[in-house]
PDB file of C-alpha atoms in Angstrom:
ATOM      1  CA  UNK A   1      -0.003   0.024   0.024  1.00 92.00           C
ATOM      2  CA  UNK A   2       1.593   3.387  -0.996  1.00 97.00           C
ATOM      3  CA  UNK A   3       2.062   5.939   1.675  1.00 98.00           C
ATOM      4  CA  UNK A   4       2.348   9.645   0.926  1.00 98.00           C
ATOM      5  CA  UNK A   5       3.320  12.319   3.503  1.00 98.00           C
ATOM      6  CA  UNK A   6       2.537  15.828   2.346  1.00 98.00           C
ATOM      7  CA  UNK A   7       4.069  18.676   4.234  1.00 98.00           C
ATOM      8  CA  UNK A   8       2.320  21.975   3.592  1.00 97.00           C
ATOM      9  CA  UNK A   9       2.336  25.462   4.980  1.00 96.00           C
ATOM     10  CA  UNK A  10      -0.619  25.670   7.271  1.00 96.00           C
ATOM     11  CA  UNK A  11      -1.663  29.198   6.076  1.00 95.00           C
ATOM     12  CA  UNK A  12      -2.031  27.875   2.536  1.00 93.00           C
ATOM     13  CA  UNK A  13      -4.942  25.700   3.665  1.00 96.00           C
ATOM     14  CA  UNK A  14      -6.445  28.392   6.058  1.00 93.00           C
ATOM     15  CA  UNK A  15      -9.505  29.268   3.910  1.00 93.00           C
ATOM     16  CA  UNK A  16     -10.859  25.670   3.758  1.00 97.00           C
ATOM     17  CA  UNK A  17      -8.461  23.095   5.286  1.00 97.00           C
ATOM     18  CA  UNK A  18     -10.772  20.134   5.004  1.00 97.00           C
ATOM     19  CA  UNK A  19     -11.787  20.925   1.390  1.00 98.00           C
ATOM     20  CA  UNK A  20      -8.366  21.648   0.253  1.00 98.00           C
ATOM     21  CA  UNK A  21      -6.898  18.493   1.836  1.00 98.00           C
ATOM     22  CA  UNK A  22      -9.696  16.429   0.261  1.00 98.00           C
ATOM     23  CA  UNK A  23      -8.961  17.846  -3.218  1.00 98.00           C
ATOM     24  CA  UNK A  24      -5.232  17.312  -2.903  1.00 98.00           C
ATOM     25  CA  UNK A  25      -5.617  13.928  -1.505  1.00 98.00           C
ATOM     26  CA  UNK A  26      -8.089  12.890  -4.204  1.00 98.00           C
ATOM     27  CA  UNK A  27      -5.673  14.018  -6.979  1.00 98.00           C
ATOM     28  CA  UNK A  28      -2.609  12.452  -5.345  1.00 98.00           C
ATOM     29  CA  UNK A  29      -4.397   9.122  -4.825  1.00 98.00           C
ATOM     30  CA  UNK A  30      -5.677   9.222  -8.399  1.00 98.00           C
ATOM     31  CA  UNK A  31      -2.142   9.851  -9.813  1.00 98.00           C
ATOM     32  CA  UNK A  32      -0.678   7.038  -7.927  1.00 98.00           C
ATOM     33  CA  UNK A  33      -3.513   4.793  -8.838  1.00 98.00           C
ATOM     34  CA  UNK A  34      -3.051   5.680 -12.542  1.00 98.00           C
ATOM     35  CA  UNK A  35       0.707   5.055 -12.429  1.00 98.00           C
ATOM     36  CA  UNK A  36       0.603   1.802 -10.422  1.00 98.00           C
ATOM     37  CA  UNK A  37      -2.705   0.195 -11.312  1.00 98.00           C
ATOM     38  CA  UNK A  38      -3.589  -0.045  -7.602  1.00 98.00           C
ATOM     39  CA  UNK A  39      -7.024   1.250  -6.424  1.00 98.00           C
ATOM     40  CA  UNK A  40      -6.932   4.770  -5.070  1.00 98.00           C
ATOM     41  CA  UNK A  41      -8.499   3.411  -1.924  1.00 97.00           C
ATOM     42  CA  UNK A  42      -5.177   1.665  -1.112  1.00 98.00           C
ATOM     43  CA  UNK A  43      -3.283   4.897  -1.125  1.00 98.00           C
ATOM     44  CA  UNK A  44      -2.609   6.384   2.350  1.00 98.00           C
ATOM     45  CA  UNK A  45      -2.071  10.136   2.655  1.00 98.00           C
ATOM     46  CA  UNK A  46      -0.956  12.068   5.661  1.00 98.00           C
ATOM     47  CA  UNK A  47      -0.831  15.808   5.935  1.00 98.00           C
ATOM     48  CA  UNK A  48       1.720  17.570   8.168  1.00 98.00           C
ATOM     49  CA  UNK A  49       0.848  21.226   8.506  1.00 98.00           C
ATOM     50  CA  UNK A  50       3.787  23.500   9.326  1.00 98.00           C
ATOM     51  CA  UNK A  51       3.339  27.182  10.334  1.00 97.00           C
ATOM     52  CA  UNK A  52       4.833  29.616   7.733  1.00 96.00           C
ATOM     53  CA  UNK A  53       7.061  30.977  10.493  1.00 96.00           C
ATOM     54  CA  UNK A  54       8.638  27.507  11.040  1.00 97.00           C
ATOM     55  CA  UNK A  55       9.253  26.745   7.305  1.00 97.00           C
ATOM     56  CA  UNK A  56      12.382  28.278   5.798  1.00 97.00           C
ATOM     57  CA  UNK A  57      13.699  28.725   2.340  1.00 96.00           C
ATOM     58  CA  UNK A  58      17.306  29.682   2.775  1.00 96.00           C
ATOM     59  CA  UNK A  59      17.517  32.290   5.521  1.00 96.00           C
ATOM     60  CA  UNK A  60      13.949  33.510   5.220  1.00 96.00           C
ATOM     61  CA  UNK A  61      10.742  32.048   6.639  1.00 96.00           C
ATOM     62  CA  UNK A  62       7.905  31.439   4.379  1.00 95.00           C
ATOM     63  CA  UNK A  63       5.967  33.836   6.506  1.00 94.00           C
ATOM     64  CA  UNK A  64       8.371  36.622   5.613  1.00 95.00           C
ATOM     65  CA  UNK A  65       8.503  35.528   1.943  1.00 93.00           C
ATOM     66  CA  UNK A  66       4.807  35.181   1.327  1.00 88.00           C
ATOM     67  CA  UNK A  67       2.699  36.700   3.989  1.00 77.00           C
ATOM     68  CA  UNK A  68       4.509  39.891   4.907  1.00 75.00           C
ATOM     69  CA  UNK A  69       3.885  43.159   3.057  1.00 62.00           C
TER      70      UNK A  69
END
């Protein structure tokens, strides 16, 4: 059974976390199913939400890069 761990910036999901996770999960499961021939129902997906202030790209946090004006 394939296992996918998706780490995503929490603030990206803020407007509709459940809806966005469902949409992402559905598309990821479908892609793996298409590539392997396994049923999408056998693909496990886990979301790890990380605060923008805790995710860094180089020396800058994602909070600073994306959410600061």
